[in-house]
Tab-separated table of C-alpha atoms in Angstrom:
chain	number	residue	atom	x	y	z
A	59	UNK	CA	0.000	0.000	0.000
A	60	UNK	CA	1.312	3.444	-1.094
A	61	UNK	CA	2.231	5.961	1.455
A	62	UNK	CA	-0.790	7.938	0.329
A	63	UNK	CA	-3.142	5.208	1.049
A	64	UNK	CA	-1.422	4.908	4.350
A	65	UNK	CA	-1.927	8.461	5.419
A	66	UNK	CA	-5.525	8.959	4.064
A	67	UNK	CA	-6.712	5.884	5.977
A	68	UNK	CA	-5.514	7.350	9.329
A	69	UNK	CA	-7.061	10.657	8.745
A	70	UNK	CA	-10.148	10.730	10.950
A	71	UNK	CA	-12.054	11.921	7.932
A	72	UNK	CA	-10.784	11.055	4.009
A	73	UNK	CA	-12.224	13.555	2.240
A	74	UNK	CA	-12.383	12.800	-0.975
A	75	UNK	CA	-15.878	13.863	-3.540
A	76	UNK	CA	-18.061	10.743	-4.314
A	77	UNK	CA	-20.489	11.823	-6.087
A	78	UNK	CA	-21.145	14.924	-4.522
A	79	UNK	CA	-21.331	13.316	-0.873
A	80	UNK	CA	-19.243	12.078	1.428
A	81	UNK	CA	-19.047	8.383	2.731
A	82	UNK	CA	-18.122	8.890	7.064
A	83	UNK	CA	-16.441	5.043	6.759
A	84	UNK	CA	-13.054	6.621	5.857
A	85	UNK	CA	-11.851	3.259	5.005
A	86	UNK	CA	-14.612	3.067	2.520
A	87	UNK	CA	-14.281	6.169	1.047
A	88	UNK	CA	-10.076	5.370	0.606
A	89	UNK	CA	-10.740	1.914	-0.944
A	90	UNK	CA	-13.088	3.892	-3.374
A	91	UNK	CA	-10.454	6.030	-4.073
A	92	UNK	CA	-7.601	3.340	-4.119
A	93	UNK	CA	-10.056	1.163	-6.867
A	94	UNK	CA	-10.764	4.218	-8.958
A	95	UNK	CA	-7.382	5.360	-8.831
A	96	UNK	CA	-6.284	1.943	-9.870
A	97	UNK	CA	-8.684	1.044	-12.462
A	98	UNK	CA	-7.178	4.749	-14.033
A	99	UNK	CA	-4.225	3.055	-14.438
A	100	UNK	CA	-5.581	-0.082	-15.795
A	101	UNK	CA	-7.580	1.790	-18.769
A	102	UNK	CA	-4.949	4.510	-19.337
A	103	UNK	CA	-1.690	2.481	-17.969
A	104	UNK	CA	-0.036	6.203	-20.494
A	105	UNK	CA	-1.384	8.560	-17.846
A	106	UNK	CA	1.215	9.198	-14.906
A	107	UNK	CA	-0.256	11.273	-12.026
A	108	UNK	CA	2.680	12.895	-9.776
A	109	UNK	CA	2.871	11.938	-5.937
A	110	UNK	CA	1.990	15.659	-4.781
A	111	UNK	CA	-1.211	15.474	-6.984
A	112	UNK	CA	-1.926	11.789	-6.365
A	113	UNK	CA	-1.837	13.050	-2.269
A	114	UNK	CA	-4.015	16.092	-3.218
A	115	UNK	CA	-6.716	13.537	-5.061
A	116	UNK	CA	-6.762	10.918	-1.860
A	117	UNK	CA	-6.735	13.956	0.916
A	118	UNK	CA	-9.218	16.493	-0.697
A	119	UNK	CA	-7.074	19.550	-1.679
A	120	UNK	CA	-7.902	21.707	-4.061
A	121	UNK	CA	-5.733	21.318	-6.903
A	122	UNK	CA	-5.812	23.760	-10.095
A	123	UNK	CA	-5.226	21.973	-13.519
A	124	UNK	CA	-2.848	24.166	-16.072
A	125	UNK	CA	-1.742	23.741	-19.492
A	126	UNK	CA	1.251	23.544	-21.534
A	127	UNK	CA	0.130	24.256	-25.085
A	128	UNK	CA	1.343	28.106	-23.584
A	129	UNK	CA	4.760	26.887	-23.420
A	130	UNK	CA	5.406	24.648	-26.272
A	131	UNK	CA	3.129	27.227	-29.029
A	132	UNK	CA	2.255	30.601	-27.003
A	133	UNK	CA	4.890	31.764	-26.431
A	134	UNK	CA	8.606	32.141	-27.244
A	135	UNK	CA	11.579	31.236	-24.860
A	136	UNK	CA	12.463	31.937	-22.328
A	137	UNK	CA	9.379	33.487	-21.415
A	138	UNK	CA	7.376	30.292	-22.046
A	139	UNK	CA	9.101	28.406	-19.173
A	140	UNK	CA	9.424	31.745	-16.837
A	141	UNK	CA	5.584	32.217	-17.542
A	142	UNK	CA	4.384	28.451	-16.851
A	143	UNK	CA	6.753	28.683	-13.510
A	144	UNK	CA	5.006	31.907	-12.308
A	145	UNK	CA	1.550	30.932	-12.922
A	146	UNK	CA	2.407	27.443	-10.610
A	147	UNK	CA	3.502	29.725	-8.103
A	148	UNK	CA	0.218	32.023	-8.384
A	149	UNK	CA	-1.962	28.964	-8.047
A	150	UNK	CA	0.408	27.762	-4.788
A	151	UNK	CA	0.005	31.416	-3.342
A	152	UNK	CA	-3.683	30.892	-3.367
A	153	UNK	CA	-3.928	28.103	-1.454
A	154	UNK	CA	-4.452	25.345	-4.374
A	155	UNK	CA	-1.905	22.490	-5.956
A	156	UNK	CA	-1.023	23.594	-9.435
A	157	UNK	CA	-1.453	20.419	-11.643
A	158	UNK	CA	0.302	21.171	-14.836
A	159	UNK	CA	-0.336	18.990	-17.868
A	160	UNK	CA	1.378	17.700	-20.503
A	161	UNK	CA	2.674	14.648	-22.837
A	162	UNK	CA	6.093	13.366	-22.795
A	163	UNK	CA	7.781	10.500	-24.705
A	164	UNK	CA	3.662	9.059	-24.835
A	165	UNK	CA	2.738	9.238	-21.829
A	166	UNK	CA	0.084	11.731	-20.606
A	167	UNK	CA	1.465	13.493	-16.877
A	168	UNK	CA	-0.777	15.093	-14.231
A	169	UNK	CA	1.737	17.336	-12.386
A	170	UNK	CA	4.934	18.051	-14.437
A	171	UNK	CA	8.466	18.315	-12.357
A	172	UNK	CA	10.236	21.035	-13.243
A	173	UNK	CA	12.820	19.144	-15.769
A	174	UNK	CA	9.691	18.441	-17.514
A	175	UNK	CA	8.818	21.735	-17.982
A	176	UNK	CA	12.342	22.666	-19.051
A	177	UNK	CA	12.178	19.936	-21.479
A	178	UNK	CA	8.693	21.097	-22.855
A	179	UNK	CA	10.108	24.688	-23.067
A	180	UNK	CA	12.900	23.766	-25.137
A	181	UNK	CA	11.213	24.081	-28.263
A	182	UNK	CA	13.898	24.109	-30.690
A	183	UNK	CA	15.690	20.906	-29.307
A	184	UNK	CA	12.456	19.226	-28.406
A	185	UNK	CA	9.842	19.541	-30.831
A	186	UNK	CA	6.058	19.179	-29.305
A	187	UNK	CA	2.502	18.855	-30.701
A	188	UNK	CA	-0.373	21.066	-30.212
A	189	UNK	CA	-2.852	18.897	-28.414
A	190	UNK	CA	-6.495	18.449	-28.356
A	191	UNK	CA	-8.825	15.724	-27.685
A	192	UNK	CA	-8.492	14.703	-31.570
A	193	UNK	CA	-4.773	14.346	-30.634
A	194	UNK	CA	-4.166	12.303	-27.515
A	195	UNK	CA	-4.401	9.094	-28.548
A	196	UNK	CA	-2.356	9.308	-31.935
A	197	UNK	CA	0.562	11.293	-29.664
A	198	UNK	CA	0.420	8.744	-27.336
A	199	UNK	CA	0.599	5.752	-29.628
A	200	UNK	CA	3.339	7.823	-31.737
A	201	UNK	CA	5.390	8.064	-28.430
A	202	UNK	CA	5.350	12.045	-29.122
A	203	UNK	CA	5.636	15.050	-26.771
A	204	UNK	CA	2.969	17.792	-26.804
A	205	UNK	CA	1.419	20.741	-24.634
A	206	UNK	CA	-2.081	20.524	-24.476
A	207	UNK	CA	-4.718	22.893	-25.250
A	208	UNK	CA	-8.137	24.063	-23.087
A	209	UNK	CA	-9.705	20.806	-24.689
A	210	UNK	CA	-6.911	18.573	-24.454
A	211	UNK	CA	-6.168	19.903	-20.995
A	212	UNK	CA	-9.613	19.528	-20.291
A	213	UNK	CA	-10.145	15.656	-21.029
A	214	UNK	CA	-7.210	14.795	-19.106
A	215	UNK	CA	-8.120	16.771	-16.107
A	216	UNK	CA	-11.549	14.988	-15.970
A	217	UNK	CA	-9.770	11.931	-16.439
A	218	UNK	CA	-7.821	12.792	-13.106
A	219	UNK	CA	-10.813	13.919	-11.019
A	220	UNK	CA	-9.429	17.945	-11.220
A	221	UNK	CA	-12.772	19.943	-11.736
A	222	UNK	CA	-10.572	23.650	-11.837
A	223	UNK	CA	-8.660	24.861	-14.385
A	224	UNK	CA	-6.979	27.929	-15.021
A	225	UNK	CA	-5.939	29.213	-18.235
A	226	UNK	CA	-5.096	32.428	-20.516
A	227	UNK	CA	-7.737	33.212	-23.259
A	228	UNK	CA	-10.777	30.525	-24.671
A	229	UNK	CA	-10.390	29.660	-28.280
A	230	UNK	CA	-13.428	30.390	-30.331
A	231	UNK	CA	-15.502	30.905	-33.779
A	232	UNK	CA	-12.619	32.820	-35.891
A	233	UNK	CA	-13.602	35.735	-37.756
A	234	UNK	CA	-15.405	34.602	-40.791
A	235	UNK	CA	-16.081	31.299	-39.169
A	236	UNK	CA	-19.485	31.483	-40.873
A	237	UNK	CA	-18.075	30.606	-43.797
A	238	UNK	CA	-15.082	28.824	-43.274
A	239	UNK	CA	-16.731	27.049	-40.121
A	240	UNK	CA	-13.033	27.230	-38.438
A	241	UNK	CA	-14.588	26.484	-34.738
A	242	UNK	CA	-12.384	25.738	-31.583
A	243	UNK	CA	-12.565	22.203	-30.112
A	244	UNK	CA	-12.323	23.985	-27.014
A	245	UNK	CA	-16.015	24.814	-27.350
A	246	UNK	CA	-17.398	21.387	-27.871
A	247	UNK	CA	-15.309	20.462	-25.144
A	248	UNK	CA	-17.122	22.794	-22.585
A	249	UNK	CA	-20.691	21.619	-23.916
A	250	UNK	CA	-19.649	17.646	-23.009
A	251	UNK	CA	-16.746	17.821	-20.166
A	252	UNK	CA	-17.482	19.124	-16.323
A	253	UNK	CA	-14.488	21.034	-15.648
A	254	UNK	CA	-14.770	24.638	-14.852
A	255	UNK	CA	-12.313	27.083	-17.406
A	256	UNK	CA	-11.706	30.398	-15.462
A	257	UNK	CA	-9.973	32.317	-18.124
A	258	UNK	CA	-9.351	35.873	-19.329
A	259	UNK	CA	-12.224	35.676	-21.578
A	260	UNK	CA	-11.792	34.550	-25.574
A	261	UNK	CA	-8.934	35.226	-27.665
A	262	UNK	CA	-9.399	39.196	-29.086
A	263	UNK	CA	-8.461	37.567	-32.385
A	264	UNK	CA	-11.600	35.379	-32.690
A	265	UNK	CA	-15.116	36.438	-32.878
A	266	UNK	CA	-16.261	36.534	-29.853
A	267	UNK	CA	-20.127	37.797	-30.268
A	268	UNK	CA	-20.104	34.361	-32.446
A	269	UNK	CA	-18.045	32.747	-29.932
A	270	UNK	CA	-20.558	33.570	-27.054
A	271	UNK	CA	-23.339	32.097	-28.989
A	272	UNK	CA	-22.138	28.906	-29.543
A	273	UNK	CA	-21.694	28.388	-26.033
A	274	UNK	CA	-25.057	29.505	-25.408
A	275	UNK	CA	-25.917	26.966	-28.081
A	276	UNK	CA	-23.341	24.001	-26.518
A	277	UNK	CA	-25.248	24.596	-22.904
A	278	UNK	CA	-22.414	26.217	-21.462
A	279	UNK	CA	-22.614	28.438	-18.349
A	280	UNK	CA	-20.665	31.513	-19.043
A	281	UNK	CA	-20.125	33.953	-16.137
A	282	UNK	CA	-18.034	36.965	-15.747
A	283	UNK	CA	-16.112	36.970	-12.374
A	284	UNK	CA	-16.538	40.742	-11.595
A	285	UNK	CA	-18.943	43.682	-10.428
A	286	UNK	CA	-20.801	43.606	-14.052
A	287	UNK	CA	-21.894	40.957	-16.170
A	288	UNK	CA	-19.190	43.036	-19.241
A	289	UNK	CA	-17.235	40.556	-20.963
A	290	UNK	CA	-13.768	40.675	-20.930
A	291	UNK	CA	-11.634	40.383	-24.571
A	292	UNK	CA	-8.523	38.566	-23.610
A	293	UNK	CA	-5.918	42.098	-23.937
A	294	UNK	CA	-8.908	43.861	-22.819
A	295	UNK	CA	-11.460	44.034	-19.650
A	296	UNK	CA	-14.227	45.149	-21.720
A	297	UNK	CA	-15.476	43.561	-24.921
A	298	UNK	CA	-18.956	45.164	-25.355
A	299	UNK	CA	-20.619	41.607	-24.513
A	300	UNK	CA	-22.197	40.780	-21.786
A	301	UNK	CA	-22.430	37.197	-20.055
A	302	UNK	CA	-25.794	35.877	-18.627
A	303	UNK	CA	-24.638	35.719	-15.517
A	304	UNK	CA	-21.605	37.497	-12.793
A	305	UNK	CA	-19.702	36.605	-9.199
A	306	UNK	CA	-17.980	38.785	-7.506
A	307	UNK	CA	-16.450	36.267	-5.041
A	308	UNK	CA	-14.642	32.927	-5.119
A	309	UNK	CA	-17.379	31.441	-3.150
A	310	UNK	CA	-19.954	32.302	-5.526
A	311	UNK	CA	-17.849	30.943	-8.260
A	312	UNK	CA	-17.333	27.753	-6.436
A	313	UNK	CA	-20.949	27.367	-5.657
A	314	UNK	CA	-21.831	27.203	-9.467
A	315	UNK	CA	-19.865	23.884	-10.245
A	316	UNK	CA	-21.129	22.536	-6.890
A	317	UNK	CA	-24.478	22.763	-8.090
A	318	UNK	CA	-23.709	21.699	-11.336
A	319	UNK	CA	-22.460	18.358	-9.663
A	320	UNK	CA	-24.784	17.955	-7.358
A	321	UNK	CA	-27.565	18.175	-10.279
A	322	UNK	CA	-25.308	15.720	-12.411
A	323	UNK	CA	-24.975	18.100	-15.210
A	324	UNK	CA	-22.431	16.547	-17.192
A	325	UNK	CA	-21.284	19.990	-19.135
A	326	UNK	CA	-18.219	22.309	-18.527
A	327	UNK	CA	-18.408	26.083	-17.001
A	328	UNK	CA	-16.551	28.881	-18.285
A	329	UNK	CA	-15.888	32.219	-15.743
A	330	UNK	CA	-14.301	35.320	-17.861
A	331	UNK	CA	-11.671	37.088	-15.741
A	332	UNK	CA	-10.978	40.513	-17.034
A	333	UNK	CA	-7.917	41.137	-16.798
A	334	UNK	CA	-6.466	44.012	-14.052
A	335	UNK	CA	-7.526	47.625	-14.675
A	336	UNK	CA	-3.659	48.787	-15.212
A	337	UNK	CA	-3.508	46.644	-18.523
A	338	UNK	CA	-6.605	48.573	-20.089
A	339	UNK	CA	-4.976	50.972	-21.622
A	340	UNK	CA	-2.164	49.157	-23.427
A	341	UNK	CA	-4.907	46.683	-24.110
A	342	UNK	CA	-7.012	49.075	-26.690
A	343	UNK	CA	-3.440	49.226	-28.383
A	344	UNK	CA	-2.919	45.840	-28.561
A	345	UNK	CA	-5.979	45.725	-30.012
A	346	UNK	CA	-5.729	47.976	-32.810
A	347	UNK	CA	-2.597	45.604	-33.651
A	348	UNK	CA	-5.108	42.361	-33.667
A	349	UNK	CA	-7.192	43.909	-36.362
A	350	UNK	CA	-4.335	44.348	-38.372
A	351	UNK	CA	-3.097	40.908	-37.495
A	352	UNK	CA	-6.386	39.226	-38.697
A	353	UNK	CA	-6.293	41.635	-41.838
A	354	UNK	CA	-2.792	40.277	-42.665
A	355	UNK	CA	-4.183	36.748	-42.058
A	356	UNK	CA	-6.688	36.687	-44.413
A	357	UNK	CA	-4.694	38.175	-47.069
A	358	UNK	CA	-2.349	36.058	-47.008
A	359	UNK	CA	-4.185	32.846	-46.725
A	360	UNK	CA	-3.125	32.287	-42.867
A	361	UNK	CA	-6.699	32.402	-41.623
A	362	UNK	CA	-7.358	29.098	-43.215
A	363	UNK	CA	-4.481	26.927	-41.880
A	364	UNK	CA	-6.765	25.467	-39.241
A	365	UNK	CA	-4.781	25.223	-35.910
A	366	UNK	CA	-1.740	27.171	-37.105
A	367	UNK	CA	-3.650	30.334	-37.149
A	368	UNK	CA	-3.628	31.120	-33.488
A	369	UNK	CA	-0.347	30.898	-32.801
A	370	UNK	CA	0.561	32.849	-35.802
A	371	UNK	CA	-2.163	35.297	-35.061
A	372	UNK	CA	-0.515	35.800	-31.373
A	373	UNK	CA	3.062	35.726	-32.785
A	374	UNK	CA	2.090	38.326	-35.550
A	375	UNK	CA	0.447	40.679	-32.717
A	376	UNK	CA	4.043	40.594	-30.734
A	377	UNK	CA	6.111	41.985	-33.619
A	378	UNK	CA	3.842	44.483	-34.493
A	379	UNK	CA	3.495	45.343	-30.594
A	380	UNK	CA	6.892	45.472	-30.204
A	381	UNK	CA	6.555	42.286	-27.640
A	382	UNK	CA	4.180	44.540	-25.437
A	383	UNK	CA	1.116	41.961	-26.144
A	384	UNK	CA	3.177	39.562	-23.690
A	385	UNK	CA	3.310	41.345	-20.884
A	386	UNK	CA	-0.545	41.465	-21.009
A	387	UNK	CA	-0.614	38.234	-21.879
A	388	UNK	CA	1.438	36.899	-18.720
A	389	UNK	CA	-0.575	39.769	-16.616
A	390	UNK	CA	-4.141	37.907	-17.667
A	391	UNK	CA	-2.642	34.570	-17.074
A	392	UNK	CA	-1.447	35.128	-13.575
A	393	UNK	CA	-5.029	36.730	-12.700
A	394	UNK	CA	-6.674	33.928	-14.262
A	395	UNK	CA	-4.671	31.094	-11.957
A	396	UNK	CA	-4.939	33.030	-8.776
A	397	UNK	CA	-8.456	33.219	-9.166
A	398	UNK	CA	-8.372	29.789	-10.013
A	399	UNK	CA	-6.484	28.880	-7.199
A	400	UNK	CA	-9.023	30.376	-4.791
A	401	UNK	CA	-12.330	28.909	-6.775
A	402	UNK	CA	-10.544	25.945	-6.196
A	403	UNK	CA	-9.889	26.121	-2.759
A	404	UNK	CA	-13.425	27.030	-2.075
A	405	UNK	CA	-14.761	23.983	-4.278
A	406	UNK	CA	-12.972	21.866	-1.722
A	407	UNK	CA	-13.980	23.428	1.215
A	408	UNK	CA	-17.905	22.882	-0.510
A	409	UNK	CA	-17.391	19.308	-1.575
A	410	UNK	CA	-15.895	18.481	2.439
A	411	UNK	CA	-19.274	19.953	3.809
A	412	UNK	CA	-17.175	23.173	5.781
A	413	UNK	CA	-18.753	25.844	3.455
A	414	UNK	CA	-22.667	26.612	3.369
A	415	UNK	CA	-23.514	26.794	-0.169
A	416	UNK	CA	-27.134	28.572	0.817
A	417	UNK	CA	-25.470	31.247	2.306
A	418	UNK	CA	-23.606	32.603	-0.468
């Protein structure tokens, strides 16, 4: 029997989300845990879960899930691996685990070291797939290395029992999707998988009026976490959309997915973070330089190269920024994880009974 096994059956109380209710027995509720835990590893013997998050899983901590598609296409070096780093240590400062996901040499890992992450970073020596749901399987089979997306992260987070995740900005409907019906997976995703996206709203590059409707259409809750139900656009706190729905606290946040689980709704949630006040400013520049971006994509056929056009989109809006898009871009990701961190850490504190979920 592992040491975590060990520990959680001497706790007086295991507290671990069954669900939505807890079994007293803690011996009962560890052997669920132990046989679930196992028969993971017997259907995906690819998936390796670290020993900090495997604790977190048997013990009831609140644990954030974060991906690495950031670090192998988001961004370039050495800013991938200093931004991935930072956001870890925003998630820790809140009080949750950071689980950071990714693929390496075929096998999917819940809770990267940080060699790992060095090795993901290293894009020029270490070449790495964009991944998404469609991907996993043929990465894994291939015996590839890739970062994963919102959707890809997504899957494997359910697959570990992580219901947070933190992230920068939702893909979407592109401009001109109408036509071209270039649609994120990460959409889809949210309509069929219950894990909660808190995010610094959709990519500025997409469409995000379109964007928002689909969602609506995929049965997604979208909620602004803010004073006002506005929006946010990614670069900027406002995009002139409103969501059905705001929280201004963590609680509140935390309250929705509990009540999603507790009804058995099987669908993801998505919480828009603008992103600080301070970045607004710079943002409507940054702005001005996606338009031209987009212009520049269709002109040149870029808009129709499927997955490749977000990351040359981004990369496109850097040069003609002069790099400032990245400081925004790290700024909105930080925001996004501590305020996934504390969601999460008031999800836990929901799912062990010590929060009233009437009172908030």
């Amino acid at each position: 029997m592992s040491n975590i096994f060990r520990r959680a059956l001497a706790a007086p109380l295991c507290k671990i989300p069954l669900n939505s209710a807890y079994i007293a027995d803690p011996r009962r509720v560890c052997m669920r845990f132990a046989s679930g835990y196992n028969k993971l590893k017997q259907l995906n013997p690819l998936v390796v879960i670290s020993e900090e998050i495997q604790d977190a899983l048997a013990t009831g901590k609140p644990i954030v899930a974060l991906e690495t598609a950031l670090v192998t296409h988001g961004m370039p070096q050495p800013e991938n691996l200093k931004t991935a780093l930072s956001i870890e240590g925003c998630v820790r400062v809140s009080g949750a685990i950071p689980a950071t996901i990714g693929i390496l040499n075929g096998h999917i890992h819940v809770g990267l070291s940080r060699a790992q992450m060095e090795q993901l970073s290293d894009t020029r020596n270490f070449p790495s797939s964009k991944i998404s749901r469609r991907d996993i399987a043929a990465v894994c089979a291939r015996k590839g290395n890739g970062g994963t997306t919102i959707a890809g992260t997504m899957v494997i987070a359910h697959l570990a029992g992580i219901k947070v995740f933190s992230t920068g900005g939702l893909g979407g409907v592109h401009r001109g999707g109408e036509d071209s019906l270039d649609v994120s997976a990460d959409l889809t995703e949210l309509g069929r998988t219950p894990v909660a996206v808190i995010a610094g709203g959709i990519k500025s590059i997409l469409d995000i009026g379109r964007t928002l409707e689909y969602l609506e259409t995929q049965g997604v809750p979208v909620v602004t976490y803010g004073r006002t139900r506005e929006f946010p656009a990614f670069f900027s706190p406002r995009s002139g959309f409103e969501s059905p729905y705001n929280v201004e606290t963590p609680l509140e946040a935390a309250n929705i997915i509990h009540h999603g689980d507790l009804l058995g709704l099987k669908n993801g949630y998505m919480f828009g973070c603008p992103i600080p006040e301070e970045y607004a400013e710079a943002g409507e520049r940054i702005q001005r330089a996606v338009d031209q971006a987009v212009e520049e994509s269709t002109l040149n056929g870029m808009d129709k190269r499927g997955k490749e056009v977000t990351p040359w989109l981004l990369n496109r809006v850097y040069e003609l920024t002069g790099g400032a898009s990245l400081e925004n871009n790290v700024a909105l990701i930080e925001n996004s994880a501590r305020i996934g961190g504390k969601i999460a850490v008031e999800y836990a504190k929901l799912q062990a009974g010590k929060a009233d979920s009437t009172q908030v």
